[in-house]
Amino acid sequence: MKPAQRPFFVLIALIGGLAIFSSTLSKTPVLPLFAASLRATPAEIGWIVMASTIPGILVSYPAGALSDYLGKQRVLIASLVVFATAPFLYLVIDTAWQLMAVRFYHGFATAIFGTVASAAIAERYTADRAARLSTYSSVTIVGRSIAPFLGGTLISLASYDAVYIACAISGVLALAVGLLLRNGTAAPATKPEWPHFWASLTTVLRDRGIMLVSLVEAAQYLVFGAIEAFLALFAASLGIPAWQIGVILGVQLLSIVFAKPIMGKVSDKVGRRQVILPGLLIGAASVVLIPHAPSFIGLTVLSLVFGLGFATVTSSTTALVADLTKDGRFGSSMGVLRTVMDVGQSIGPVLTGFMIGVAGYGSAFTLLAAILVLAALMLGFLFREA
């Protein structure tokens, strides 16, 4: 890392850690449990979880393209304002519909920040792109990993309000650190004209490789979103206490933290597709076994294995999209990737909630595993033809 780049990477990683900690603490494991305390049905819980991913569908591409035009810092600060303000709104919620509305607002933070931060890193690093993106992601996942443990503990020892106060503190700190990015994410010297701004979208959408990788990412996040929403409820239905549910979800995120940088380096050496395919199959195997391991130990092991598969896939998908990007449209490409990904993540909780209501947890988790297998087959066949 060059000396001039070091402050940027350190700051963006610190901001990401604080912001994603705040975001994760607001939903894992508190969100489904809080929603259930408001007497939300499984189907309504699916919609509540989905609400935060809808902004990703709406604004990921515009945010990425605007960051190519205006510079990354301005767009990042806008997302950090949402991170800092949204947690306070949870403190005044008393209905499921209010919770859904707040989740929708909160979703703008991660939609914008995730797209622009990835684009900013991708355009600065080329030879070790996957390793840099994976290292950054793992730093943010440190925050994501701590959140379930702290959230479960705060619920058990204090209240839901205590969880959201902690979210607010972290969000405000992320905004404060974000203001230091002023010198690290300057606007581009030559701004593209507005017609090119819109032409970037069609250029990216016509790229078969980018769209294929985006669909694989969508399948992975569809399953991740469903597991995030309903593994906690499945564990609760078995009588597992909240602090242990926090452990079950926390080990999954810890496995992602440690595995992702390693798999990013492997991806830089052996190729992206060779890493993505086995990761999808590992994830499928762990998900299909969840209903057959109805214990704290069993669910903890499978959650950890799922995290390893998720880390293996996502260590390479973002880097592969960056590799395929032409003419420096990193913001636009990452915006399309995030948009397609958020479509998948939005569908996951709703589809799973419906399946649980109709056929139970066993059928729902089997369907999720089948989606990952289908994504692996699609990637394998289509890239073999390329």
CSV table of C-alpha atoms in Angstrom, one decimal:
chain,number,residue,atom,x,y,z
A,1,MET,CA,0.0,0.0,0.0
A,2,LYS,CA,1.4,3.4,-1.0
A,3,PRO,CA,1.9,5.9,1.9
A,4,ALA,CA,-0.6,8.3,0.2
A,5,GLN,CA,-3.2,5.5,0.1
A,6,ARG,CA,-2.7,4.3,3.6
A,7,PRO,CA,-4.8,7.0,5.4
A,8,PHE,CA,-7.7,6.4,3.0
A,9,PHE,CA,-7.7,2.7,3.4
A,10,VAL,CA,-7.4,2.9,7.2
A,11,LEU,CA,-10.2,5.5,7.4
A,12,ILE,CA,-12.6,3.7,5.1
A,13,ALA,CA,-12.1,0.5,7.0
A,14,LEU,CA,-12.7,2.2,10.3
A,15,ILE,CA,-15.8,3.9,9.0
A,16,GLY,CA,-17.0,0.7,7.5
A,17,GLY,CA,-16.5,-1.2,10.8
A,18,LEU,CA,-18.5,1.3,12.8
A,19,ALA,CA,-21.2,1.7,10.2
A,20,ILE,CA,-21.8,-2.0,9.6
A,21,PHE,CA,-21.6,-2.7,13.4
A,22,SER,CA,-24.4,-0.2,13.8
A,23,SER,CA,-26.4,-1.6,11.0
A,24,THR,CA,-26.0,-5.2,12.0
A,25,LEU,CA,-26.7,-4.5,15.7
A,26,SER,CA,-30.1,-3.0,14.6
A,27,LYS,CA,-31.1,-6.4,13.0
A,28,THR,CA,-29.1,-9.4,14.3
A,29,PRO,CA,-30.6,-11.0,16.3
A,30,VAL,CA,-32.8,-8.1,17.6
A,31,LEU,CA,-34.9,-7.4,14.5
A,32,PRO,CA,-36.9,-10.7,14.2
A,33,LEU,CA,-37.3,-10.9,18.0
A,34,PHE,CA,-38.4,-7.2,18.2
A,35,ALA,CA,-40.8,-7.7,15.4
A,36,ALA,CA,-42.2,-10.8,17.0
A,37,SER,CA,-42.7,-8.8,20.3
A,38,LEU,CA,-44.8,-6.4,18.2
A,39,ARG,CA,-47.0,-9.4,17.2
A,40,ALA,CA,-45.8,-9.5,13.6
A,41,THR,CA,-46.5,-12.8,11.7
A,42,PRO,CA,-43.8,-14.7,10.0
A,43,ALA,CA,-44.9,-13.3,6.7
A,44,GLU,CA,-44.8,-9.7,8.1
A,45,ILE,CA,-41.4,-10.4,9.5
A,46,GLY,CA,-40.2,-11.3,6.0
A,47,TRP,CA,-41.5,-7.9,4.7
A,48,ILE,CA,-39.9,-6.1,7.6
A,49,VAL,CA,-36.5,-7.6,6.9
A,50,MET,CA,-37.0,-7.0,3.2
A,51,ALA,CA,-37.8,-3.3,3.8
A,52,SER,CA,-34.2,-2.4,4.3
A,53,THR,CA,-33.1,-3.9,1.1
A,54,ILE,CA,-35.5,-2.1,-1.1
A,55,PRO,CA,-33.5,1.1,-1.0
A,56,GLY,CA,-30.6,-0.9,-2.4
A,57,ILE,CA,-32.7,-1.7,-5.5
A,58,LEU,CA,-33.7,2.0,-5.8
A,59,VAL,CA,-30.4,3.9,-5.2
A,60,SER,CA,-27.4,1.6,-5.6
A,61,TYR,CA,-26.8,2.4,-9.2
A,62,PRO,CA,-27.6,6.1,-9.0
A,63,ALA,CA,-25.3,6.4,-5.9
A,64,GLY,CA,-22.5,4.6,-7.7
A,65,ALA,CA,-22.9,6.6,-10.9
A,66,LEU,CA,-23.1,9.8,-8.9
A,67,SER,CA,-19.9,9.0,-7.1
A,68,ASP,CA,-18.2,8.6,-10.5
A,69,TYR,CA,-19.5,12.1,-11.3
A,70,LEU,CA,-19.3,14.0,-8.0
A,71,GLY,CA,-16.6,12.1,-6.1
A,72,LYS,CA,-16.8,9.4,-3.5
A,73,GLN,CA,-16.6,11.6,-0.3
A,74,ARG,CA,-19.8,13.6,-0.8
A,75,VAL,CA,-21.9,10.5,-1.5
A,76,LEU,CA,-20.3,8.6,1.4
A,77,ILE,CA,-21.2,11.4,3.9
A,78,ALA,CA,-24.8,11.3,2.8
A,79,SER,CA,-25.0,7.7,3.7
A,80,LEU,CA,-23.3,8.3,7.0
A,81,VAL,CA,-25.9,10.9,8.0
A,82,VAL,CA,-28.5,8.1,7.7
A,83,PHE,CA,-26.4,5.7,9.8
A,84,ALA,CA,-26.3,8.4,12.5
A,85,THR,CA,-30.0,9.3,12.5
A,86,ALA,CA,-31.9,6.1,11.9
A,87,PRO,CA,-31.2,4.3,15.2
A,88,PHE,CA,-33.0,7.0,17.2
A,89,LEU,CA,-36.2,6.2,15.3
A,90,TYR,CA,-36.4,2.6,16.7
A,91,LEU,CA,-36.8,4.1,20.2
A,92,VAL,CA,-40.3,5.4,19.3
A,93,ILE,CA,-41.7,2.3,17.5
A,94,ASP,CA,-44.7,0.5,18.8
A,95,THR,CA,-46.2,-1.2,15.6
A,96,ALA,CA,-44.9,-3.6,13.0
A,97,TRP,CA,-45.6,-1.1,10.2
A,98,GLN,CA,-43.6,1.6,11.9
A,99,LEU,CA,-40.7,-0.8,12.2
A,100,MET,CA,-41.0,-1.5,8.5
A,101,ALA,CA,-40.9,2.2,7.7
A,102,VAL,CA,-37.8,2.8,9.8
A,103,ARG,CA,-36.1,-0.3,8.3
A,104,PHE,CA,-36.8,1.2,4.8
A,105,TYR,CA,-35.1,4.5,5.8
A,106,HIS,CA,-32.2,2.8,7.4
A,107,GLY,CA,-31.6,0.7,4.3
A,108,PHE,CA,-30.5,3.8,2.3
A,109,ALA,CA,-27.4,4.0,4.5
A,110,THR,CA,-26.0,0.5,3.6
A,111,ALA,CA,-27.2,0.7,0.0
A,112,ILE,CA,-25.2,3.9,-0.7
A,113,PHE,CA,-22.2,3.2,1.6
A,114,GLY,CA,-21.6,-0.3,0.4
A,115,THR,CA,-21.7,0.6,-3.3
A,116,VAL,CA,-19.5,3.7,-3.1
A,117,ALA,CA,-16.9,2.3,-0.6
A,118,SER,CA,-16.4,-0.8,-2.8
A,119,ALA,CA,-16.0,1.4,-5.9
A,120,ALA,CA,-13.5,3.7,-4.2
A,121,ILE,CA,-11.3,0.7,-3.2
A,122,ALA,CA,-11.7,-1.0,-6.6
A,123,GLU,CA,-10.5,2.0,-8.5
A,124,ARG,CA,-7.4,2.4,-6.3
A,125,TYR,CA,-6.1,-1.2,-6.4
A,126,THR,CA,-5.7,-3.5,-9.4
A,127,ALA,CA,-3.1,-6.3,-8.9
A,128,ASP,CA,-4.4,-7.2,-5.4
A,129,ARG,CA,-7.9,-6.1,-5.9
A,130,ALA,CA,-9.7,-9.1,-4.4
A,131,ALA,CA,-7.3,-9.1,-1.4
A,132,ARG,CA,-7.9,-5.4,-0.7
A,133,LEU,CA,-11.7,-5.7,-1.1
A,134,SER,CA,-11.8,-8.8,1.1
A,135,THR,CA,-9.6,-7.3,3.7
A,136,TYR,CA,-11.8,-4.2,3.8
A,137,SER,CA,-14.9,-6.4,4.0
A,138,SER,CA,-13.4,-8.5,6.8
A,139,VAL,CA,-12.7,-5.3,8.8
A,140,THR,CA,-16.3,-4.3,8.4
A,141,ILE,CA,-17.4,-7.8,9.3
A,142,VAL,CA,-15.5,-7.5,12.6
A,143,GLY,CA,-18.2,-5.0,13.5
A,144,ARG,CA,-20.8,-7.3,12.0
A,145,SER,CA,-19.5,-10.2,14.1
A,146,ILE,CA,-19.5,-8.3,17.4
A,147,ALA,CA,-23.0,-7.1,16.9
A,148,PRO,CA,-24.9,-10.5,17.4
A,149,PHE,CA,-23.1,-11.2,20.7
A,150,LEU,CA,-23.6,-7.7,22.0
A,151,GLY,CA,-27.2,-7.6,20.8
A,152,GLY,CA,-28.1,-10.9,22.3
A,153,THR,CA,-26.5,-9.9,25.6
A,154,LEU,CA,-28.2,-6.5,25.7
A,155,ILE,CA,-31.6,-8.1,25.0
A,156,SER,CA,-31.1,-10.6,27.8
A,157,LEU,CA,-29.7,-8.2,30.4
A,158,ALA,CA,-31.4,-4.9,29.4
A,159,SER,CA,-34.0,-4.2,26.7
A,160,TYR,CA,-34.5,-3.6,23.0
A,161,ASP,CA,-34.0,0.1,23.6
A,162,ALA,CA,-30.5,-0.5,24.9
A,163,VAL,CA,-29.6,-2.2,21.6
A,164,TYR,CA,-30.7,0.7,19.5
A,165,ILE,CA,-28.9,3.3,21.8
A,166,ALA,CA,-25.7,1.3,21.1
A,167,CYS,CA,-26.6,1.5,17.3
A,168,ALA,CA,-26.9,5.3,17.6
A,169,ILE,CA,-23.6,5.7,19.3
A,170,SER,CA,-21.8,3.7,16.6
A,171,GLY,CA,-23.6,5.5,13.8
A,172,VAL,CA,-22.7,8.9,15.1
A,173,LEU,CA,-19.0,7.9,15.5
A,174,ALA,CA,-19.0,6.6,11.9
A,175,LEU,CA,-20.2,10.0,10.7
A,176,ALA,CA,-17.5,11.8,12.7
A,177,VAL,CA,-14.7,9.7,11.3
A,178,GLY,CA,-16.3,10.1,7.8
A,179,LEU,CA,-15.7,13.8,7.9
A,180,LEU,CA,-11.9,13.0,7.9
A,181,LEU,CA,-12.2,11.5,4.4
A,182,ARG,CA,-12.2,15.0,2.9
A,183,ASN,CA,-8.7,14.7,1.4
A,184,GLY,CA,-9.0,11.0,0.5
A,185,THR,CA,-12.0,10.9,-1.8
A,186,ALA,CA,-11.8,14.1,-3.9
A,187,ALA,CA,-14.1,14.5,-6.9
A,188,PRO,CA,-12.6,13.4,-10.2
A,189,ALA,CA,-10.6,16.0,-12.1
A,190,THR,CA,-12.6,15.4,-15.3
A,191,LYS,CA,-16.3,14.9,-14.7
A,192,PRO,CA,-18.3,12.8,-17.2
A,193,GLU,CA,-21.2,14.5,-19.0
A,194,TRP,CA,-24.7,13.7,-17.9
A,195,PRO,CA,-25.5,11.7,-21.1
A,196,HIS,CA,-22.5,9.5,-20.3
A,197,PHE,CA,-23.9,9.2,-16.7
A,198,TRP,CA,-26.9,7.4,-18.1
A,199,ALA,CA,-25.1,5.6,-20.9
A,200,SER,CA,-23.0,3.9,-18.2
A,201,LEU,CA,-26.1,2.0,-17.1
A,202,THR,CA,-26.8,0.5,-20.5
A,203,THR,CA,-23.1,-0.3,-21.0
A,204,VAL,CA,-22.9,-2.3,-17.8
A,205,LEU,CA,-26.3,-4.0,-18.3
A,206,ARG,CA,-25.1,-5.3,-21.7
A,207,ASP,CA,-22.0,-6.9,-20.2
A,208,ARG,CA,-22.9,-10.6,-20.0
A,209,GLY,CA,-20.1,-11.3,-17.5
A,210,ILE,CA,-21.1,-8.6,-15.1
A,211,MET,CA,-24.7,-9.5,-15.1
A,212,LEU,CA,-24.0,-13.2,-14.6
A,213,VAL,CA,-21.7,-12.5,-11.6
A,214,SER,CA,-24.4,-10.1,-10.2
A,215,LEU,CA,-27.0,-12.9,-10.5
A,216,VAL,CA,-24.7,-15.3,-8.6
A,217,GLU,CA,-24.2,-12.6,-5.9
A,218,ALA,CA,-28.0,-12.1,-5.8
A,219,ALA,CA,-28.5,-15.9,-5.2
A,220,GLN,CA,-25.9,-15.9,-2.4
A,221,TYR,CA,-27.4,-12.8,-0.7
A,222,LEU,CA,-31.0,-14.2,-1.1
A,223,VAL,CA,-29.9,-17.2,1.0
A,224,PHE,CA,-27.9,-15.0,3.4
A,225,GLY,CA,-30.8,-12.6,4.0
A,226,ALA,CA,-33.2,-15.6,4.6
A,227,ILE,CA,-30.7,-17.2,7.1
A,228,GLU,CA,-30.2,-13.9,8.8
A,229,ALA,CA,-33.9,-13.4,9.3
A,230,PHE,CA,-35.1,-16.9,10.1
A,231,LEU,CA,-32.2,-18.9,11.7
A,232,ALA,CA,-32.8,-16.8,14.8
A,233,LEU,CA,-36.5,-17.6,14.8
A,234,PHE,CA,-35.9,-21.3,14.1
A,235,ALA,CA,-33.5,-21.4,17.1
A,236,ALA,CA,-36.0,-19.6,19.3
A,237,SER,CA,-38.7,-22.1,18.3
A,238,LEU,CA,-36.4,-24.8,19.8
A,239,GLY,CA,-36.2,-23.0,23.1
A,240,ILE,CA,-32.7,-21.7,22.6
A,241,PRO,CA,-32.1,-18.5,24.7
A,242,ALA,CA,-31.3,-15.2,23.1
A,243,TRP,CA,-27.7,-15.1,24.1
A,244,GLN,CA,-27.1,-18.5,22.5
A,245,ILE,CA,-28.8,-17.3,19.4
A,246,GLY,CA,-26.4,-14.4,19.3
A,247,VAL,CA,-23.6,-17.0,19.5
A,248,ILE,CA,-25.0,-19.0,16.6
A,249,LEU,CA,-25.2,-16.0,14.3
A,250,GLY,CA,-22.0,-14.5,15.6
A,251,VAL,CA,-19.8,-17.5,14.8
A,252,GLN,CA,-21.1,-17.3,11.2
A,253,LEU,CA,-19.8,-13.8,10.9
A,254,LEU,CA,-16.6,-14.5,12.7
A,255,SER,CA,-15.9,-17.3,10.1
A,256,ILE,CA,-16.5,-14.7,7.4
A,257,VAL,CA,-14.0,-12.3,9.0
A,258,PHE,CA,-11.1,-14.8,9.0
A,259,ALA,CA,-11.9,-16.6,5.8
A,260,LYS,CA,-12.6,-13.7,3.5
A,261,PRO,CA,-9.0,-12.2,3.3
A,262,ILE,CA,-7.6,-15.6,2.8
A,263,MET,CA,-10.0,-16.5,0.0
A,264,GLY,CA,-9.4,-13.1,-1.6
A,265,LYS,CA,-5.7,-13.9,-1.8
A,266,VAL,CA,-6.5,-17.3,-3.2
A,267,SER,CA,-8.8,-15.7,-5.8
A,268,ASP,CA,-6.0,-13.3,-6.9
A,269,LYS,CA,-3.7,-16.3,-7.5
A,270,VAL,CA,-6.0,-19.1,-8.9
A,271,GLY,CA,-8.9,-17.1,-10.4
A,272,ARG,CA,-12.3,-15.9,-9.4
A,273,ARG,CA,-14.5,-18.7,-10.7
A,274,GLN,CA,-12.4,-21.5,-9.2
A,275,VAL,CA,-13.2,-20.0,-5.8
A,276,ILE,CA,-16.8,-19.0,-6.3
A,277,LEU,CA,-18.1,-22.5,-7.4
A,278,PRO,CA,-17.0,-24.5,-4.3
A,279,GLY,CA,-18.2,-21.7,-2.0
A,280,LEU,CA,-21.7,-22.0,-3.4
A,281,LEU,CA,-21.8,-25.8,-2.9
A,282,ILE,CA,-20.4,-25.5,0.7
A,283,GLY,CA,-23.2,-23.0,1.5
A,284,ALA,CA,-25.9,-25.3,0.0
A,285,ALA,CA,-24.7,-28.3,2.0
A,286,SER,CA,-24.8,-26.3,5.3
A,287,VAL,CA,-28.3,-24.8,4.7
A,288,VAL,CA,-30.0,-28.1,3.8
A,289,LEU,CA,-28.8,-29.6,7.0
A,290,ILE,CA,-30.1,-26.9,9.4
A,291,PRO,CA,-33.5,-28.6,10.1
A,292,HIS,CA,-31.7,-31.8,10.9
A,293,ALA,CA,-29.5,-30.3,13.6
A,294,PRO,CA,-32.0,-28.9,16.2
A,295,SER,CA,-29.5,-28.1,18.9
A,296,PHE,CA,-27.3,-25.2,20.0
A,297,ILE,CA,-24.1,-27.1,19.0
A,298,GLY,CA,-25.5,-28.4,15.7
A,299,LEU,CA,-26.8,-25.0,14.6
A,300,THR,CA,-23.5,-23.3,15.6
A,301,VAL,CA,-21.4,-25.7,13.5
A,302,LEU,CA,-23.7,-25.3,10.4
A,303,SER,CA,-23.8,-21.5,10.9
A,304,LEU,CA,-20.0,-21.4,10.9
A,305,VAL,CA,-19.8,-23.6,7.8
A,306,PHE,CA,-22.4,-21.4,6.0
A,307,GLY,CA,-20.2,-18.4,6.8
A,308,LEU,CA,-17.2,-20.1,5.3
A,309,GLY,CA,-19.1,-20.7,2.1
A,310,PHE,CA,-20.4,-17.2,2.0
A,311,ALA,CA,-16.9,-15.8,2.5
A,312,THR,CA,-15.6,-17.9,-0.3
A,313,VAL,CA,-18.2,-16.7,-2.8
A,314,THR,CA,-18.2,-13.0,-1.9
A,315,SER,CA,-14.4,-12.7,-1.7
A,316,SER,CA,-14.4,-13.0,-5.4
A,317,THR,CA,-17.7,-11.7,-6.9
A,318,THR,CA,-17.0,-8.0,-6.3
A,319,ALA,CA,-13.4,-8.3,-7.5
A,320,LEU,CA,-14.6,-10.2,-10.6
A,321,VAL,CA,-17.1,-7.4,-11.4
A,322,ALA,CA,-14.3,-4.9,-11.0
A,323,ASP,CA,-12.1,-7.0,-13.3
A,324,LEU,CA,-14.8,-6.9,-16.0
A,325,THR,CA,-15.4,-3.2,-15.7
A,326,LYS,CA,-14.5,-1.0,-18.7
A,327,ASP,CA,-13.6,2.7,-19.0
A,328,GLY,CA,-13.3,3.2,-15.3
A,329,ARG,CA,-17.0,2.9,-14.5
A,330,PHE,CA,-16.4,1.3,-11.2
A,331,GLY,CA,-19.2,3.2,-9.4
A,332,SER,CA,-21.7,2.2,-12.1
A,333,SER,CA,-20.6,-1.4,-12.1
A,334,MET,CA,-20.7,-1.7,-8.4
A,335,GLY,CA,-24.1,0.0,-8.4
A,336,VAL,CA,-25.5,-2.6,-10.8
A,337,LEU,CA,-24.0,-5.4,-8.7
A,338,ARG,CA,-25.5,-4.0,-5.5
A,339,THR,CA,-28.9,-3.5,-7.2
A,340,VAL,CA,-29.1,-7.0,-8.4
A,341,MET,CA,-27.8,-8.3,-5.1
A,342,ASP,CA,-30.4,-6.3,-3.2
A,343,VAL,CA,-33.1,-7.8,-5.3
A,344,GLY,CA,-32.0,-11.2,-4.2
A,345,GLN,CA,-31.7,-10.2,-0.6
A,346,SER,CA,-35.1,-8.7,-0.7
A,347,ILE,CA,-36.7,-11.8,-2.1
A,348,GLY,CA,-35.0,-14.1,0.4
A,349,PRO,CA,-36.9,-13.2,3.6
A,350,VAL,CA,-40.2,-12.9,1.9
A,351,LEU,CA,-39.9,-16.2,0.0
A,352,THR,CA,-38.7,-18.0,3.1
A,353,GLY,CA,-41.4,-16.5,5.4
A,354,PHE,CA,-44.0,-17.7,2.9
A,355,MET,CA,-42.5,-21.2,2.7
A,356,ILE,CA,-42.3,-21.5,6.4
A,357,GLY,CA,-45.9,-20.5,6.8
A,358,VAL,CA,-47.0,-23.0,4.1
A,359,ALA,CA,-44.6,-26.0,4.5
A,360,GLY,CA,-42.4,-25.4,7.5
A,361,TYR,CA,-38.7,-24.8,8.1
A,362,GLY,CA,-37.5,-28.0,6.4
A,363,SER,CA,-38.9,-27.2,3.0
A,364,ALA,CA,-37.8,-23.6,3.3
A,365,PHE,CA,-34.2,-24.4,4.0
A,366,THR,CA,-34.2,-27.1,1.3
A,367,LEU,CA,-35.4,-24.5,-1.3
A,368,LEU,CA,-32.6,-22.1,-0.2
A,369,ALA,CA,-30.0,-24.8,-0.7
A,370,ALA,CA,-31.4,-25.6,-4.2
A,371,ILE,CA,-31.0,-21.9,-5.2
A,372,LEU,CA,-27.3,-22.0,-4.3
A,373,VAL,CA,-26.8,-25.2,-6.3
A,374,LEU,CA,-28.6,-23.7,-9.3
A,375,ALA,CA,-26.4,-20.6,-9.1
A,376,ALA,CA,-23.3,-22.9,-9.1
A,377,LEU,CA,-24.6,-24.9,-12.1
A,378,MET,CA,-25.4,-21.7,-14.0
A,379,LEU,CA,-22.0,-20.2,-13.4
A,380,GLY,CA,-20.2,-23.4,-14.3
A,381,PHE,CA,-22.1,-24.0,-17.5
A,382,LEU,CA,-22.1,-20.4,-18.8
A,383,PHE,CA,-18.4,-19.7,-18.1
A,384,ARG,CA,-17.4,-23.0,-19.6
A,385,GLU,CA,-19.0,-21.8,-22.8
A,386,ALA,CA,-17.1,-18.4,-22.6
